[in-house]
Amino acid sequence: MTRVLPVVLVIALVAALPLLGDNYLLRLGTMGAMYAVMALSWNVIGGFAGYPSFATAAFFGLGAYTGAILQGAGVYMPLAWVAACLAAALFAGLLGLAILHLKGHYFAIASLVVAEVLLEITTSWTSLTGGGMGLNLPILRISVDAQARLFFWAMLALASLTLAMNWIVANHRLGFGLRCIRQNEDASGMVGINTTLYKVIAFILSAVFVGGAGALYASWVFYIEPPDVFATLTSVKPIVMALLGGAGTVLGPVIGAVLFLVMEELVWRNLLEIHAAALGILIVILIFFLPGGVLGLFKRRRKPAAPSRPLASAEAGR
Amino acid sequence: MTAILSLDNVTQRFGGLTALDAVSLDIAPGEVVGLIGPNGAGKTTLVNMVSGVYKPSTGTITFDGKRIDGLKSYQIARLGVARTYQVVQPFPEMTVLENVMSPATFAAGNLGVEAAQEKALEALRFCGLDEQAQMRASELTLAGRKRLELAKSLAMDPKVLLLDEVNAGLNPAEIDLALDLIRRISAKGVTIVIIEHLMKVVMNLCSRIVVLHHGAKIAEGTPAEVTSDPHVIEAYLGNRYARKQAGEAKEGADG
């Protein structure tokens, strides 16, 4: 519990951000929380299970369109968000059964294509999605400040939920099984792990909150179009964030998401013309010098001092 | 006595290659059966089929009265068939203890963390690895990793243990230790099928030996019977040598 308390305090502090009354900061905070949702979600399939998924954009876009269409049909906004979570989860379950038997690069490419396919479908299915014209969402009849606060808190709540999910998975037999699968999938079957089931669950968990984030995003910006919500970058960014902070850890993706947001914002503001290149180089350098992410830095330093898990009998026997 | 594990007319084809050809085999509870044969004879294929890596092309495999051919490897593991790999397969980034906790957690019923840890420690002590419990699996020596494989299998509470060349690459002193370990596992009542190239091991451990050659079972019997079987000598040493030895044996009998 001593490790949970500081995290809860930090979340509470961040939740007090609207007190500063700066809507630019609030927008950044909402983006940061959204990034955290995506990085933490990717962490379950990519970090714990070691399956390099590029399907985040597919889940995000699917959630955005599910939410937008339902809200357009008059569904109460929070219900539309929940429905978007469920739609992404269901989609991930079916998709996972189809592509999770692929390994490594093959899986990565298969997952990358999914967003492209959905992009094509949404663009052509004009009667439902508005096609290339995009989709407008109902305007909320509350003040701009109230809107900024509402979406910030909603996104932060979703990020906290995703963090809690990561924590539970990491401390549950599911997390143990996923770590086994990452290190040696054949041996995992031999020690009694239902690898197919575990991978599909991990894939669903990596989708459910991203779908919600997509719907929240749609409600927040009031207008979505296919290339915006199915952007390939949406799949790539969470991977970079998780690697930055430390993939396969619980807090790493959050740290990575915040770091990424700060870098993106600083580089964008100061190097407008070459910001993409500068950000890319910065990321390559960071990942090159910090292979275990920011958290990996601490772990390596701490390790010789204290064994990760105390085991009095075996240690004393030496 | 009914067999705990039996293969009935099992054939495994890979494309045009018949890796195992209509092999039938019954293994009684508590037996230590040696599975020998030249390279490419189909020994590992047989283990892979029993442990659920492959589904046999034809034929049935029965374990403890239940058909297991076609089941997934995790299902077979949970029923109580453990195996080790010729090339050791640890979870390299985990500690030795965590490695052994994984089968205790997933295969040996629904154990909580403490119970799984207790079971894992017991298996580690049994295999003489308890002092390395907190080491990373990748830091172990080869002999250590082979013993880790055994400890992992034991933590599953197996009824049948399939050992695929657990002694390959070990020095004589390490082999003696491994032999003692396998004997103690057998003494616990675990049925063992052991693939082995080292005749010293097979002769010492096995009550019965099965010989595979080109995917077919060519001989079966006690170690003494098998080593004097002309088909076995032919498979290992060629037919000229087999004829010569048969001739010598005849001369000896005549004279």
Coordinates of C-alpha atoms in Angstrom, one line a residue:
Chain A
M1 CA 0.0 0.0 0.0
T2 CA 3.0 2.3 0.7
R3 CA 3.6 2.4 -3.1
V4 CA 0.0 3.1 -4.0
L5 CA -0.4 6.1 -1.7
P6 CA 2.1 8.5 -3.5
V7 CA 0.5 7.6 -6.8
V8 CA -3.0 8.5 -5.5
L9 CA -1.6 11.7 -4.1
V10 CA -0.1 12.7 -7.4
I11 CA -3.4 11.9 -9.2
A12 CA -5.2 14.1 -6.7
L13 CA -2.8 16.9 -7.2
V14 CA -3.1 16.7 -11.0
A15 CA -6.9 16.7 -10.6
A16 CA -6.6 20.1 -8.9
L17 CA -5.1 21.6 -12.1
P18 CA -8.3 23.5 -13.0
L19 CA -7.6 25.7 -9.9
L20 CA -4.9 27.4 -11.8
G21 CA -7.5 28.6 -14.3
D22 CA -5.3 28.2 -17.3
N23 CA -7.1 26.5 -20.1
Y24 CA -3.9 25.9 -22.1
L25 CA -2.6 23.9 -19.2
L26 CA -5.9 22.1 -19.0
R27 CA -5.8 21.2 -22.6
L28 CA -2.3 19.8 -22.1
G29 CA -3.5 17.9 -19.1
T30 CA -6.3 16.3 -21.1
M31 CA -3.9 15.4 -23.8
G32 CA -1.4 14.0 -21.2
A33 CA -4.2 11.9 -19.6
M34 CA -5.2 10.6 -23.1
Y35 CA -1.6 9.7 -23.9
A36 CA -1.4 7.9 -20.5
V37 CA -4.5 5.9 -21.4
M38 CA -3.0 4.8 -24.7
A39 CA 0.5 4.1 -23.4
L40 CA -0.8 2.1 -20.4
S41 CA -3.2 0.2 -22.6
W42 CA -0.4 -0.7 -25.1
N43 CA 1.7 -1.8 -22.1
V44 CA -0.5 -4.7 -21.4
I45 CA -0.1 -6.4 -24.8
G46 CA 3.3 -4.8 -25.8
G47 CA 5.0 -4.5 -22.4
F48 CA 3.7 -7.5 -20.4
A49 CA 3.0 -10.0 -23.2
G50 CA 5.7 -8.7 -25.6
Y51 CA 3.4 -8.5 -28.6
P52 CA 4.3 -5.3 -30.6
S53 CA 0.7 -4.1 -31.3
F54 CA 0.2 -1.3 -33.7
A55 CA -3.6 -1.5 -33.4
T56 CA -4.0 1.4 -30.9
A57 CA -5.2 3.7 -33.7
A58 CA -7.8 1.2 -34.8
F59 CA -9.3 0.9 -31.3
F60 CA -9.1 4.7 -30.8
G61 CA -10.8 5.5 -34.1
L62 CA -13.4 2.8 -33.6
G63 CA -14.2 4.2 -30.1
A64 CA -14.3 7.7 -31.5
Y65 CA -16.8 6.8 -34.3
T66 CA -18.9 4.6 -32.0
G67 CA -19.2 7.4 -29.5
A68 CA -19.8 10.0 -32.1
I69 CA -22.5 8.0 -34.0
L70 CA -24.3 7.1 -30.8
Q71 CA -24.2 10.6 -29.5
G72 CA -25.5 11.8 -32.8
A73 CA -28.4 9.4 -32.4
G74 CA -29.2 11.0 -29.1
V75 CA -27.5 8.6 -26.7
Y76 CA -26.5 10.2 -23.3
M77 CA -22.8 11.1 -23.6
P78 CA -21.4 8.9 -20.7
L79 CA -23.4 6.0 -22.1
A80 CA -21.9 6.5 -25.5
W81 CA -18.4 6.5 -23.9
V82 CA -19.1 3.2 -22.2
A83 CA -20.5 1.7 -25.5
A84 CA -17.3 2.8 -27.2
C85 CA -15.2 0.9 -24.6
L86 CA -17.3 -2.2 -25.2
A87 CA -17.2 -1.9 -29.0
A88 CA -13.4 -1.6 -28.9
A89 CA -13.1 -4.6 -26.5
L90 CA -15.4 -6.8 -28.6
F91 CA -13.5 -5.8 -31.8
A92 CA -10.1 -6.5 -30.1
G93 CA -11.4 -9.9 -28.9
L94 CA -12.3 -11.0 -32.4
L95 CA -9.2 -9.4 -34.0
G96 CA -7.0 -11.1 -31.3
L97 CA -8.4 -14.5 -32.1
A98 CA -7.5 -13.9 -35.8
I99 CA -4.0 -12.4 -35.5
L100 CA -2.5 -13.3 -32.1
H101 CA -1.1 -16.6 -33.4
L102 CA 1.3 -14.4 -35.5
K103 CA 4.6 -13.5 -33.8
G104 CA 7.0 -10.6 -33.9
H105 CA 7.1 -8.5 -37.1
Y106 CA 4.2 -10.5 -38.6
F107 CA 1.9 -9.6 -35.8
A108 CA 3.1 -6.0 -35.9
I109 CA 2.3 -5.6 -39.6
A110 CA -1.1 -7.4 -39.3
S111 CA -2.1 -5.1 -36.4
L112 CA -0.8 -2.0 -38.3
V113 CA -3.1 -2.8 -41.3
V114 CA -6.2 -2.9 -39.2
A115 CA -6.4 0.8 -38.7
E116 CA -5.9 1.4 -42.4
V117 CA -8.8 -1.0 -43.2
L118 CA -11.0 0.8 -40.7
L119 CA -10.0 4.1 -42.2
E120 CA -11.1 3.0 -45.7
I121 CA -14.4 1.6 -44.3
T122 CA -15.3 4.8 -42.4
T123 CA -14.3 6.9 -45.4
S124 CA -16.5 4.9 -47.8
W125 CA -19.5 4.3 -45.5
T126 CA -20.8 7.8 -46.0
S127 CA -24.4 7.1 -44.9
L128 CA -23.3 6.1 -41.3
T129 CA -20.0 8.0 -40.8
G130 CA -20.3 11.0 -43.0
G131 CA -17.3 9.7 -45.0
G132 CA -14.5 12.1 -45.7
M133 CA -16.7 15.0 -44.7
G134 CA -16.3 13.9 -41.1
L135 CA -18.9 13.8 -38.3
N136 CA -20.1 16.7 -36.1
L137 CA -21.1 16.0 -32.5
P138 CA -23.8 17.7 -30.6
I139 CA -22.5 20.8 -28.8
L140 CA -22.6 20.8 -25.0
R141 CA -24.7 23.6 -23.6
I142 CA -22.2 24.6 -20.9
S143 CA -19.5 27.2 -20.7
V144 CA -16.1 26.7 -22.4
D145 CA -14.4 26.6 -19.0
A146 CA -16.8 24.0 -17.7
Q147 CA -16.2 21.9 -20.8
A148 CA -12.4 22.1 -20.4
R149 CA -12.8 21.0 -16.8
L150 CA -15.3 18.2 -17.6
F151 CA -13.2 16.6 -20.3
F152 CA -10.0 17.0 -18.3
W153 CA -11.5 15.2 -15.3
A154 CA -13.1 12.6 -17.4
M155 CA -9.9 11.8 -19.2
L156 CA -7.9 11.8 -15.9
A157 CA -10.5 9.4 -14.4
L158 CA -10.1 7.1 -17.5
A159 CA -6.3 7.3 -17.1
S160 CA -6.5 6.4 -13.4
L161 CA -8.7 3.5 -14.3
T162 CA -6.2 2.3 -16.9
L163 CA -3.4 2.6 -14.4
A164 CA -5.4 0.6 -11.8
M165 CA -6.0 -2.0 -14.5
N166 CA -2.3 -2.3 -15.2
W167 CA -1.5 -2.6 -11.5
I168 CA -4.1 -5.3 -11.0
V169 CA -2.8 -7.2 -14.1
A170 CA 0.8 -6.9 -12.9
N171 CA 0.0 -8.4 -9.5
H172 CA -2.4 -11.1 -10.8
R173 CA -1.6 -14.4 -12.3
L174 CA -2.5 -13.0 -15.6
G175 CA 0.5 -10.6 -15.4
F176 CA 2.7 -13.5 -14.4
G177 CA 1.5 -15.6 -17.3
L178 CA 1.9 -12.7 -19.8
R179 CA 5.5 -12.2 -18.6
C180 CA 6.1 -16.0 -19.2
I181 CA 4.6 -15.7 -22.7
R182 CA 6.9 -12.7 -23.5
Q183 CA 10.0 -14.6 -22.5
N184 CA 9.2 -18.0 -23.9
E185 CA 5.8 -18.8 -25.4
D186 CA 6.4 -22.5 -26.1
A187 CA 7.6 -23.1 -22.6
S188 CA 4.5 -21.2 -21.3
G189 CA 2.2 -23.8 -22.7
M190 CA 4.3 -26.5 -21.1
V191 CA 3.9 -25.0 -17.7
G192 CA 0.2 -25.0 -18.1
I193 CA -0.6 -21.5 -19.3
N194 CA -3.5 -21.2 -21.7
T195 CA -1.5 -18.9 -24.0
T196 CA -4.3 -18.1 -26.5
L197 CA -6.7 -17.1 -23.8
Y198 CA -4.2 -15.0 -22.0
K199 CA -3.1 -13.2 -25.1
V200 CA -6.7 -12.4 -26.2
I201 CA -7.5 -11.1 -22.7
A202 CA -4.4 -8.9 -22.9
F203 CA -5.4 -7.6 -26.3
I204 CA -8.9 -6.8 -25.1
L205 CA -7.5 -5.0 -22.1
S206 CA -5.2 -3.0 -24.4
A207 CA -8.3 -1.9 -26.4
V208 CA -11.1 -1.3 -23.9
F209 CA -9.9 2.0 -22.4
V210 CA -8.4 3.3 -25.7
G211 CA -11.9 2.9 -27.2
G212 CA -13.2 5.1 -24.3
A213 CA -10.4 7.6 -24.9
G214 CA -11.4 7.8 -28.6
A215 CA -15.1 8.5 -27.7
L216 CA -14.0 11.1 -25.1
Y217 CA -11.8 12.8 -27.6
A218 CA -14.6 12.9 -30.1
S219 CA -16.9 14.5 -27.5
W220 CA -14.1 16.9 -26.5
V221 CA -13.3 18.2 -30.0
F222 CA -16.9 18.0 -31.4
Y223 CA -15.7 17.0 -34.9
I224 CA -13.9 13.9 -36.1
E225 CA -12.8 12.8 -39.5
P226 CA -11.3 9.4 -40.5
P227 CA -7.6 10.5 -41.1
D228 CA -7.6 12.3 -37.7
V229 CA -8.7 9.4 -35.5
F230 CA -7.2 6.5 -37.5
A231 CA -3.8 8.2 -37.8
T232 CA -0.8 5.8 -37.8
L233 CA 0.9 8.1 -35.4
T234 CA -1.8 7.2 -32.8
S235 CA -0.4 3.7 -32.9
V236 CA 3.2 4.7 -32.8
K237 CA 3.2 7.3 -30.0
P238 CA 2.0 5.0 -27.2
I239 CA 4.8 2.6 -28.1
V240 CA 7.4 5.4 -27.9
M241 CA 5.9 6.6 -24.6
A242 CA 5.9 3.1 -23.0
L243 CA 9.5 2.5 -24.1
L244 CA 10.5 5.9 -22.9
G245 CA 9.2 5.3 -19.4
G246 CA 9.8 1.5 -19.2
A247 CA 7.7 -1.0 -21.0
G248 CA 6.4 -3.9 -18.8
T249 CA 6.3 -1.8 -15.7
V250 CA 3.2 -0.2 -14.2
L251 CA 4.3 3.4 -13.8
G252 CA 6.7 3.5 -16.7
P253 CA 4.1 4.3 -19.4
V254 CA 2.6 7.1 -17.4
I255 CA 6.1 8.7 -16.9
G256 CA 6.7 8.1 -20.6
A257 CA 3.4 9.8 -21.6
V258 CA 4.2 12.9 -19.5
L259 CA 7.8 13.1 -20.9
F260 CA 6.6 12.7 -24.4
L261 CA 3.9 15.3 -24.0
V262 CA 6.5 17.8 -22.6
M263 CA 9.0 17.1 -25.4
E264 CA 6.3 17.3 -28.0
E265 CA 5.1 20.6 -26.7
L266 CA 8.6 22.1 -26.2
V267 CA 9.9 21.0 -29.6
W268 CA 6.7 22.1 -31.3
R269 CA 6.9 25.6 -29.8
N270 CA 10.5 26.2 -30.5
L271 CA 11.2 24.4 -33.7
L272 CA 8.0 24.8 -35.6
E273 CA 9.4 24.0 -39.1
I274 CA 11.4 20.9 -38.3
H275 CA 9.5 19.7 -35.2
A276 CA 8.8 16.2 -36.4
A277 CA 12.4 15.6 -37.3
A278 CA 13.7 17.0 -34.0
L279 CA 11.2 15.0 -32.0
G280 CA 12.2 11.9 -33.9
I281 CA 15.9 12.3 -33.3
L282 CA 15.3 13.1 -29.6
I283 CA 13.3 9.8 -29.2
V284 CA 15.9 7.8 -31.0
I285 CA 18.6 9.1 -28.7
L286 CA 16.5 8.6 -25.6
I287 CA 15.6 5.0 -26.5
F288 CA 19.2 4.3 -27.5
F289 CA 20.7 5.4 -24.3
L290 CA 17.8 4.3 -22.0
P291 CA 16.9 0.8 -23.3
G292 CA 15.0 0.0 -20.1
G293 CA 13.3 3.4 -20.1
V294 CA 13.4 5.9 -17.3
L295 CA 12.4 3.3 -14.8
G296 CA 15.0 0.9 -16.0
L297 CA 17.6 3.4 -14.9
F298 CA 16.5 3.2 -11.3
K299 CA 16.1 -0.5 -11.3
R300 CA 19.6 -1.2 -12.5
R301 CA 21.0 1.0 -9.8
R302 CA 18.9 -0.4 -7.0
K303 CA 19.4 -4.1 -7.8
P304 CA 22.8 -4.9 -6.3
A305 CA 21.8 -3.3 -3.0
A306 CA 18.6 -5.3 -2.3
P307 CA 17.2 -8.4 -3.9
S308 CA 13.8 -7.7 -5.6
R309 CA 12.0 -10.1 -3.4
P310 CA 13.1 -11.1 0.1
L311 CA 13.6 -14.8 0.6
A312 CA 15.2 -15.2 4.0
S313 CA 15.8 -18.9 4.0
A314 CA 17.5 -19.2 0.6
E315 CA 19.6 -16.0 1.1
A316 CA 20.7 -17.0 4.6
G317 CA 21.8 -20.4 3.3
R318 CA 24.6 -18.9 1.3
Chain B
M1 CA -1.7 -53.5 -14.9
T2 CA -3.2 -50.9 -17.1
A3 CA -0.9 -48.5 -18.9
I4 CA -0.8 -44.9 -17.7
L5 CA 0.3 -43.7 -21.1
S6 CA -0.3 -45.5 -24.3
L7 CA 0.2 -44.7 -28.0
D8 CA -1.9 -46.7 -30.4
N9 CA -0.8 -46.8 -34.1
V10 CA 0.4 -43.2 -33.9
T11 CA 1.7 -41.7 -37.2
Q12 CA 3.0 -38.2 -37.7
R13 CA 3.6 -36.8 -41.2
F14 CA 5.2 -33.5 -42.0
G15 CA 4.3 -32.9 -45.7
G16 CA 5.9 -35.9 -47.5
L17 CA 8.0 -36.9 -44.5
T18 CA 6.8 -39.6 -42.2
A19 CA 8.5 -38.7 -38.9
L20 CA 6.7 -41.4 -36.9
D21 CA 5.2 -44.5 -38.6
A22 CA 2.4 -46.4 -36.8
V23 CA 4.1 -46.5 -33.4
S24 CA 2.3 -48.3 -30.6
L25 CA 3.6 -48.2 -27.1
D26 CA 2.3 -48.9 -23.6
I27 CA 3.9 -47.5 -20.5
A28 CA 2.9 -48.8 -17.1
P29 CA 2.7 -46.6 -14.0
G30 CA 6.1 -46.2 -12.2
E31 CA 8.2 -47.5 -15.1
V32 CA 11.3 -45.8 -16.4
V33 CA 11.3 -46.3 -20.1
G34 CA 14.3 -45.4 -22.3
L35 CA 13.6 -44.1 -25.8
I36 CA 16.7 -44.5 -28.0
G37 CA 17.5 -44.4 -31.7
P38 CA 19.8 -42.7 -34.1
N39 CA 19.4 -39.0 -34.9
G40 CA 16.3 -38.3 -36.8
A41 CA 14.6 -41.4 -35.6
G42 CA 11.5 -39.5 -34.3
K43 CA 12.2 -39.5 -30.6
T44 CA 11.6 -35.8 -30.0
T45 CA 8.6 -35.9 -32.4
L46 CA 7.1 -38.6 -30.2
V47 CA 7.6 -36.4 -27.1
N48 CA 6.2 -33.4 -28.9
M49 CA 3.1 -35.4 -29.8
V50 CA 2.5 -36.6 -26.3
S51 CA 3.0 -33.1 -24.9
G52 CA 0.6 -31.6 -27.4
V53 CA 3.0 -29.6 -29.6
Y54 CA 1.8 -31.6 -32.6
K55 CA -1.4 -33.4 -33.2
P56 CA -0.8 -36.9 -34.6
S57 CA -1.8 -37.4 -38.2
T58 CA -3.5 -40.7 -37.3
G59 CA -3.6 -42.8 -34.2
T60 CA -4.6 -42.1 -30.6
I61 CA -2.7 -41.2 -27.4
T62 CA -4.3 -42.1 -24.1
F63 CA -3.2 -40.8 -20.7
D64 CA -4.7 -42.1 -17.5
G65 CA -7.7 -43.4 -19.4
K66 CA -8.3 -40.1 -21.3
R67 CA -7.6 -39.4 -24.9
I68 CA -5.1 -36.5 -25.1
D69 CA -4.2 -36.4 -28.8
G70 CA -5.4 -33.1 -30.1
L71 CA -5.5 -31.4 -26.8
K72 CA -3.4 -28.2 -26.4
S73 CA -0.1 -28.4 -24.6
Y74 CA -1.4 -26.4 -21.5
Q75 CA -4.3 -28.9 -21.1
I76 CA -1.9 -31.9 -21.3
A77 CA 0.4 -30.2 -18.8
R78 CA -2.5 -29.6 -16.4
L79 CA -3.5 -33.3 -16.6
G80 CA -0.1 -34.3 -15.3
V81 CA 2.3 -34.8 -18.2
A82 CA 5.5 -32.8 -17.8
R83 CA 8.3 -32.5 -20.2
T84 CA 11.8 -31.1 -20.5
Y85 CA 13.3 -29.8 -23.7
Q86 CA 16.5 -30.9 -25.4
V87 CA 17.4 -27.3 -25.6
V88 CA 16.6 -25.8 -22.2
Q89 CA 13.7 -23.4 -22.2
P90 CA 13.8 -21.2 -19.1
F91 CA 12.2 -17.8 -18.7
P92 CA 15.5 -15.9 -18.9
E93 CA 14.6 -12.6 -17.2
M94 CA 13.0 -14.2 -14.2
T95 CA 14.7 -15.6 -11.1
V96 CA 15.1 -19.3 -10.7
L97 CA 12.3 -19.3 -8.1
E98 CA 9.9 -17.4 -10.4
N99 CA 10.7 -19.9 -13.1
V100 CA 9.6 -22.8 -10.9
M101 CA 6.7 -20.9 -9.6
S102 CA 5.2 -20.6 -13.0
P103 CA 4.2 -24.3 -13.4
A104 CA 3.3 -24.4 -9.7
T105 CA 0.9 -21.5 -10.4
F106 CA -0.6 -22.6 -13.7
A107 CA -0.4 -26.3 -14.0
A108 CA -0.6 -27.7 -10.4
G109 CA -4.2 -26.5 -9.8
N110 CA -5.2 -23.0 -8.7
L111 CA -2.5 -22.1 -6.2
G112 CA -2.1 -18.7 -4.5
V113 CA 1.3 -17.0 -4.5
E114 CA 2.4 -18.4 -1.1
A115 CA 1.4 -21.9 -1.9
A116 CA 3.1 -21.7 -5.4
Q117 CA 6.2 -20.3 -3.8
E118 CA 6.3 -23.1 -1.2
K119 CA 5.8 -25.7 -3.9
A120 CA 8.5 -24.1 -6.0
L121 CA 11.0 -24.1 -3.1
E122 CA 10.3 -27.7 -2.4
A123 CA 11.1 -28.6 -6.0
L124 CA 14.2 -26.5 -6.0
R125 CA 15.4 -28.1 -2.8
F126 CA 14.7 -31.5 -4.3
C127 CA 16.9 -30.6 -7.3
G128 CA 19.6 -28.9 -5.2
L129 CA 18.9 -25.5 -6.7
D130 CA 17.5 -23.7 -3.6
E131 CA 20.7 -21.7 -3.1
Q132 CA 20.3 -20.2 -6.6
A133 CA 16.7 -19.4 -6.0
Q134 CA 17.2 -15.6 -6.4
M135 CA 19.6 -15.8 -9.4
R136 CA 18.3 -14.9 -12.8
A137 CA 17.7 -18.1 -14.8
S138 CA 20.0 -16.8 -17.6
E139 CA 22.9 -16.7 -15.1
L140 CA 22.8 -20.4 -14.4
T141 CA 25.4 -22.8 -15.8
L142 CA 24.1 -25.4 -18.3
A143 CA 24.0 -28.1 -15.7
G144 CA 22.0 -25.6 -13.5
R145 CA 19.6 -24.9 -16.3
K146 CA 19.1 -28.6 -16.9
R147 CA 18.2 -29.0 -13.2
L148 CA 16.0 -26.0 -13.4
E149 CA 14.1 -27.7 -16.2
L150 CA 13.6 -30.7 -13.9
A151 CA 12.6 -28.5 -11.0
K152 CA 10.0 -26.8 -13.3
S153 CA 8.6 -30.2 -14.3
L154 CA 8.4 -31.4 -10.7
A155 CA 6.6 -28.3 -9.6
M156 CA 3.7 -29.4 -11.8
D157 CA 3.2 -32.6 -9.7
P158 CA 3.5 -34.7 -12.9
K159 CA 2.3 -38.3 -13.2
V160 CA 4.4 -38.8 -16.3
L161 CA 7.7 -37.0 -17.0
L162 CA 9.2 -36.9 -20.5
L163 CA 12.9 -36.2 -20.4
D164 CA 14.4 -35.1 -23.7
E165 CA 18.1 -35.5 -23.4
V166 CA 18.5 -33.9 -20.0
N167 CA 22.1 -35.1 -19.9
A168 CA 23.3 -33.8 -23.2
G169 CA 26.3 -31.5 -22.8
L170 CA 27.0 -32.4 -19.2
N171 CA 30.3 -33.7 -17.9
P172 CA 30.6 -37.1 -16.2
A173 CA 30.3 -35.7 -12.6
E174 CA 27.2 -33.7 -13.6
I175 CA 25.7 -36.7 -15.2
D176 CA 26.1 -38.8 -12.1
L177 CA 24.3 -36.1 -10.1
A178 CA 21.5 -36.0 -12.8
L179 CA 21.2 -39.8 -12.7
D180 CA 20.8 -39.7 -8.9
L181 CA 18.2 -37.0 -9.3
I182 CA 16.2 -38.9 -11.9
R183 CA 16.3 -42.0 -9.7
R184 CA 14.9 -40.0 -6.8
I185 CA 12.1 -38.6 -9.0
S186 CA 11.3 -42.2 -10.1
A187 CA 11.3 -43.3 -6.4
K188 CA 8.5 -40.7 -5.8
G189 CA 6.3 -42.8 -8.1
V190 CA 6.6 -40.6 -11.2
T191 CA 6.6 -42.5 -14.5
I192 CA 9.5 -41.5 -16.6
V193 CA 10.2 -41.7 -20.3
I194 CA 13.7 -40.7 -21.1
I195 CA 15.3 -39.9 -24.4
E196 CA 19.0 -40.4 -24.2
H197 CA 22.0 -41.0 -26.3
L198 CA 24.3 -41.9 -23.4
M199 CA 24.1 -45.7 -23.1
K200 CA 25.5 -45.5 -19.5
V201 CA 22.4 -43.5 -18.5
V202 CA 19.9 -45.7 -20.3
M203 CA 21.5 -49.0 -19.0
N204 CA 21.6 -47.7 -15.5
L205 CA 18.1 -46.2 -15.3
C206 CA 15.7 -48.0 -17.5
S207 CA 13.7 -51.1 -16.9
R208 CA 12.7 -51.2 -20.5
I209 CA 14.1 -49.7 -23.7
V210 CA 12.2 -48.8 -26.9
V211 CA 14.3 -48.3 -30.1
L212 CA 13.1 -46.1 -32.9
H213 CA 14.6 -46.0 -36.3
H214 CA 13.3 -44.0 -39.3
G215 CA 10.1 -43.3 -37.3
A216 CA 9.3 -47.0 -36.7
K217 CA 9.6 -49.0 -33.5
I218 CA 12.2 -51.7 -34.3
A219 CA 12.8 -53.2 -30.9
E220 CA 11.6 -53.2 -27.4
G221 CA 12.7 -55.0 -24.2
T222 CA 15.1 -55.0 -21.3
P223 CA 18.5 -53.3 -21.9
A224 CA 20.2 -56.6 -22.4
E225 CA 17.7 -57.8 -25.0
V226 CA 17.8 -54.6 -26.9
T227 CA 21.6 -54.3 -27.1
S228 CA 21.9 -57.8 -28.6
D229 CA 19.0 -57.3 -31.0
P230 CA 20.3 -57.6 -34.6
H231 CA 17.9 -54.9 -35.9
V232 CA 19.2 -52.4 -33.3
I233 CA 22.9 -53.2 -34.2
E234 CA 22.0 -52.8 -37.8
A235 CA 20.3 -49.4 -37.2
Y236 CA 23.3 -48.1 -35.2
L237 CA 26.3 -49.7 -36.9
G238 CA 25.2 -50.7 -40.4
N239 CA 24.2 -54.1 -41.8
R240 CA 27.7 -55.3 -42.6
Y241 CA 28.6 -55.0 -38.9
A242 CA 25.4 -56.7 -37.9
R243 CA 26.0 -59.7 -40.2
K244 CA 29.5 -60.0 -39.0
Q245 CA 28.4 -60.0 -35.4
A246 CA 25.6 -62.4 -36.1
G247 CA 28.1 -64.7 -37.8
E248 CA 30.4 -64.5 -34.8
A249 CA 27.6 -65.3 -32.5
K250 CA 26.7 -68.3 -34.6
E251 CA 30.3 -69.5 -34.7
G252 CA 30.4 -69.1 -30.9
A253 CA 27.2 -71.2 -30.6
D254 CA 28.5 -73.8 -33.0
G255 CA 31.9 -74.1 -31.4

